[in-house]
Amino acid sequence: MTLAAVVGLVATVAIPAFAAVRGETAEAQTLQQVAASNAQSLVVGSEAAPAALDRSGFTATTPEEIQKKKDQEAAEKAAAEALARRLSAASSTASSSSSSTYSDPIPLVAPGSGLVRRPLMSFNNFGTPYAGHRGTDYMVGGGTPIYSVADGTVVASSESGPGWGVYVKVAHNINGVNVTSLYAHMTYGTRAVQVGDTVSAGQLLGQVGDTGRAFGTHLHLEIVVDGTYVNAENWLVTNGA
């Protein structure tokens, strides 16, 4: 009790004295008032409000509903795996098979008339010529049907020609002129004619491939007129194909 009185007295005397030393006039304050003046305060904004709990991501389900959901997910996973297996099997079959990649039914005879026909119903572009290359390369997808450019007789038909891969060669007599046409790089197993067969203009001979010395699927067409190699495309155009 006496100690508290002394402390109070010291505070009452000390504070005015301190102010007097500084040349200031100060109102006497107790320690409790000083502490109250320096105390920190917390201001809560009027707009502050607790965030509402979003319950949209939470659902209450029964054991039956949980099991149904699991069964559905398992069925979807099994279906996806089965589809992946089918696609993988189809891809493997396509890469290992020599069958055509041509999707449409293959006509046995090309449309059109005339002594000379085009060997392809369509193609993308010509290959780049190079020294020693005696034919014209028609760039086109694998499996595209190849047709005889004119009436004639098959004089060669092989699955393993020297550099040509699978090829067919036909001898023609067009208005008294001896012409031979050679169709190279066909797909294995697609030759539709054999040596000695008589063919008509526009008759199916085989399908485009990349066998032999070939880079990419295309038809390598050689035209020889009276023993002389000629530009195949120019010859076709000249003869109205």
PDB file of N, CA, C and O in Angstrom, residues 148-174:
ATOM      1  N   SER A 148      -4.043 -48.931-117.713  1.00  0.00           N
ATOM      2  CA  SER A 148      -3.260 -48.992-118.944  1.00  0.00           C
ATOM      3  C   SER A 148      -3.544 -47.759-119.796  1.00  0.00           C
ATOM      4  O   SER A 148      -4.698 -47.339-119.933  1.00  0.00           O
ATOM      5  N   VAL A 149      -2.501 -47.197-120.396  1.00  0.00           N
ATOM      6  CA  VAL A 149      -2.673 -45.985-121.198  1.00  0.00           C
ATOM      7  C   VAL A 149      -3.270 -46.277-122.572  1.00  0.00           C
ATOM      8  O   VAL A 149      -3.725 -45.350-123.256  1.00  0.00           O
ATOM      9  N   ALA A 150      -3.257 -47.556-122.979  1.00  0.00           N
ATOM     10  CA  ALA A 150      -3.801 -47.894-124.302  1.00  0.00           C
ATOM     11  C   ALA A 150      -4.016 -49.399-124.386  1.00  0.00           C
ATOM     12  O   ALA A 150      -3.616 -50.157-123.490  1.00  0.00           O
ATOM     13  N   ASP A 151      -4.662 -49.841-125.472  1.00  0.00           N
ATOM     14  CA  ASP A 151      -4.806 -51.280-125.711  1.00  0.00           C
ATOM     15  C   ASP A 151      -3.415 -51.888-125.877  1.00  0.00           C
ATOM     16  O   ASP A 151      -2.482 -51.233-126.389  1.00  0.00           O
ATOM     17  N   GLY A 152      -3.256 -53.133-125.481  1.00  0.00           N
ATOM     18  CA  GLY A 152      -1.955 -53.772-125.673  1.00  0.00           C
ATOM     19  C   GLY A 152      -1.872 -55.146-125.059  1.00  0.00           C
ATOM     20  O   GLY A 152      -2.889 -55.730-124.653  1.00  0.00           O
ATOM     21  N   THR A 153      -0.645 -55.628-124.960  1.00  0.00           N
ATOM     22  CA  THR A 153      -0.374 -56.950-124.412  1.00  0.00           C
ATOM     23  C   THR A 153       0.661 -56.823-123.303  1.00  0.00           C
ATOM     24  O   THR A 153       1.687 -56.131-123.483  1.00  0.00           O
ATOM     25  N   VAL A 154       0.432 -57.482-122.198  1.00  0.00           N
ATOM     26  CA  VAL A 154       1.366 -57.440-121.067  1.00  0.00           C
ATOM     27  C   VAL A 154       2.607 -58.237-121.419  1.00  0.00           C
ATOM     28  O   VAL A 154       2.524 -59.428-121.738  1.00  0.00           O
ATOM     29  N   VAL A 155       3.764 -57.592-121.372  1.00  0.00           N
ATOM     30  CA  VAL A 155       5.019 -58.269-121.709  1.00  0.00           C
ATOM     31  C   VAL A 155       5.900 -58.479-120.476  1.00  0.00           C
ATOM     32  O   VAL A 155       6.897 -59.207-120.550  1.00  0.00           O
ATOM     33  N   ALA A 156       5.556 -57.865-119.364  1.00  0.00           N
ATOM     34  CA  ALA A 156       6.295 -58.082-118.115  1.00  0.00           C
ATOM     35  C   ALA A 156       5.366 -57.778-116.948  1.00  0.00           C
ATOM     36  O   ALA A 156       4.572 -56.834-116.999  1.00  0.00           O
ATOM     37  N   SER A 157       5.475 -58.613-115.913  1.00  0.00           N
ATOM     38  CA  SER A 157       4.664 -58.419-114.711  1.00  0.00           C
ATOM     39  C   SER A 157       5.397 -59.104-113.565  1.00  0.00           C
ATOM     40  O   SER A 157       5.538 -60.332-113.564  1.00  0.00           O
ATOM     41  N   SER A 158       5.887 -58.326-112.606  1.00  0.00           N
ATOM     42  CA  SER A 158       6.742 -58.892-111.569  1.00  0.00           C
ATOM     43  C   SER A 158       6.552 -58.211-110.228  1.00  0.00           C
ATOM     44  O   SER A 158       6.182 -57.037-110.156  1.00  0.00           O
ATOM     45  N   GLU A 159       6.834 -58.965-109.177  1.00  0.00           N
ATOM     46  CA  GLU A 159       6.802 -58.429-107.817  1.00  0.00           C
ATOM     47  C   GLU A 159       8.169 -57.917-107.386  1.00  0.00           C
ATOM     48  O   GLU A 159       8.297 -57.358-106.294  1.00  0.00           O
ATOM     49  N   SER A 160       9.183 -58.099-108.217  1.00  0.00           N
ATOM     50  CA  SER A 160      10.538 -57.717-107.792  1.00  0.00           C
ATOM     51  C   SER A 160      11.376 -57.245-108.975  1.00  0.00           C
ATOM     52  O   SER A 160      12.396 -57.855-109.301  1.00  0.00           O
ATOM     53  N   GLY A 161      10.946 -56.182-109.609  1.00  0.00           N
ATOM     54  CA  GLY A 161      11.712 -55.630-110.716  1.00  0.00           C
ATOM     55  C   GLY A 161      12.965 -54.927-110.229  1.00  0.00           C
ATOM     56  O   GLY A 161      13.017 -54.460-109.091  1.00  0.00           O
ATOM     57  N   PRO A 162      14.002 -54.821-111.047  1.00  0.00           N
ATOM     58  CA  PRO A 162      15.261 -54.161-110.667  1.00  0.00           C
ATOM     59  C   PRO A 162      15.077 -52.665-110.465  1.00  0.00           C
ATOM     60  O   PRO A 162      15.063 -51.887-111.417  1.00  0.00           O
ATOM     61  N   GLY A 163      14.904 -52.252-109.226  1.00  0.00           N
ATOM     62  CA  GLY A 163      14.683 -50.853-108.919  1.00  0.00           C
ATOM     63  C   GLY A 163      13.231 -50.434-109.033  1.00  0.00           C
ATOM     64  O   GLY A 163      12.806 -49.474-108.395  1.00  0.00           O
ATOM     65  N   TRP A 164      12.481 -51.136-109.859  1.00  0.00           N
ATOM     66  CA  TRP A 164      11.076 -50.765-110.055  1.00  0.00           C
ATOM     67  C   TRP A 164      10.162 -51.340-108.983  1.00  0.00           C
ATOM     68  O   TRP A 164       9.006 -50.946-108.871  1.00  0.00           O
ATOM     69  N   GLY A 165      10.638 -52.316-108.237  1.00  0.00           N
ATOM     70  CA  GLY A 165       9.757 -52.994-107.285  1.00  0.00           C
ATOM     71  C   GLY A 165       8.707 -53.780-108.040  1.00  0.00           C
ATOM     72  O   GLY A 165       8.992 -54.467-109.029  1.00  0.00           O
ATOM     73  N   VAL A 166       7.475 -53.673-107.613  1.00  0.00           N
ATOM     74  CA  VAL A 166       6.372 -54.335-108.302  1.00  0.00           C
ATOM     75  C   VAL A 166       6.019 -53.501-109.538  1.00  0.00           C
ATOM     76  O   VAL A 166       5.741 -52.297-109.411  1.00  0.00           O
ATOM     77  N   TYR A 167       6.020 -54.139-110.725  1.00  0.00           N
ATOM     78  CA  TYR A 167       5.774 -53.361-111.934  1.00  0.00           C
ATOM     79  C   TYR A 167       5.077 -54.191-113.003  1.00  0.00           C
ATOM     80  O   TYR A 167       5.054 -55.435-112.959  1.00  0.00           O
ATOM     81  N   VAL A 168       4.517 -53.473-113.976  1.00  0.00           N
ATOM     82  CA  VAL A 168       3.870 -54.086-115.140  1.00  0.00           C
ATOM     83  C   VAL A 168       4.334 -53.316-116.373  1.00  0.00           C
ATOM     84  O   VAL A 168       4.453 -52.084-116.335  1.00  0.00           O
ATOM     85  N   LYS A 169       4.582 -54.037-117.460  1.00  0.00           N
ATOM     86  CA  LYS A 169       4.986 -53.417-118.720  1.00  0.00           C
ATOM     87  C   LYS A 169       4.061 -53.902-119.829  1.00  0.00           C
ATOM     88  O   LYS A 169       3.803 -55.106-119.947  1.00  0.00           O
ATOM     89  N   VAL A 170       3.567 -52.967-120.628  1.00  0.00           N
ATOM     90  CA  VAL A 170       2.601 -53.295-121.687  1.00  0.00           C
ATOM     91  C   VAL A 170       3.124 -52.800-123.033  1.00  0.00           C
ATOM     92  O   VAL A 170       3.643 -51.670-123.132  1.00  0.00           O
ATOM     93  N   ALA A 171       2.993 -53.656-124.069  1.00  0.00           N
ATOM     94  CA  ALA A 171       3.369 -53.276-125.438  1.00  0.00           C
ATOM     95  C   ALA A 171       2.117 -52.868-126.202  1.00  0.00           C
ATOM     96  O   ALA A 171       1.093 -53.559-126.138  1.00  0.00           O
ATOM     97  N   HIS A 172       2.191 -51.754-126.920  1.00  0.00           N
ATOM     98  CA  HIS A 172       1.056 -51.219-127.658  1.00  0.00           C
ATOM     99  C   HIS A 172       1.443 -50.991-129.127  1.00  0.00           C
ATOM    100  O   HIS A 172       2.622 -50.783-129.446  1.00  0.00           O
ATOM    101  N   ASN A 173       0.427 -50.987-129.970  1.00  0.00           N
ATOM    102  CA  ASN A 173       0.594 -50.533-131.345  1.00  0.00           C
ATOM    103  C   ASN A 173      -0.488 -49.491-131.580  1.00  0.00           C
ATOM    104  O   ASN A 173      -1.665 -49.827-131.687  1.00  0.00           O
ATOM    105  N   ILE A 174      -0.061 -48.222-131.608  1.00  0.00           N
ATOM    106  CA  ILE A 174      -1.020 -47.117-131.694  1.00  0.00           C
ATOM    107  C   ILE A 174      -0.865 -46.452-133.061  1.00  0.00           C
ATOM    108  O   ILE A 174       0.142 -45.772-133.317  1.00  0.00           O
TER     109      ILE A 174
END
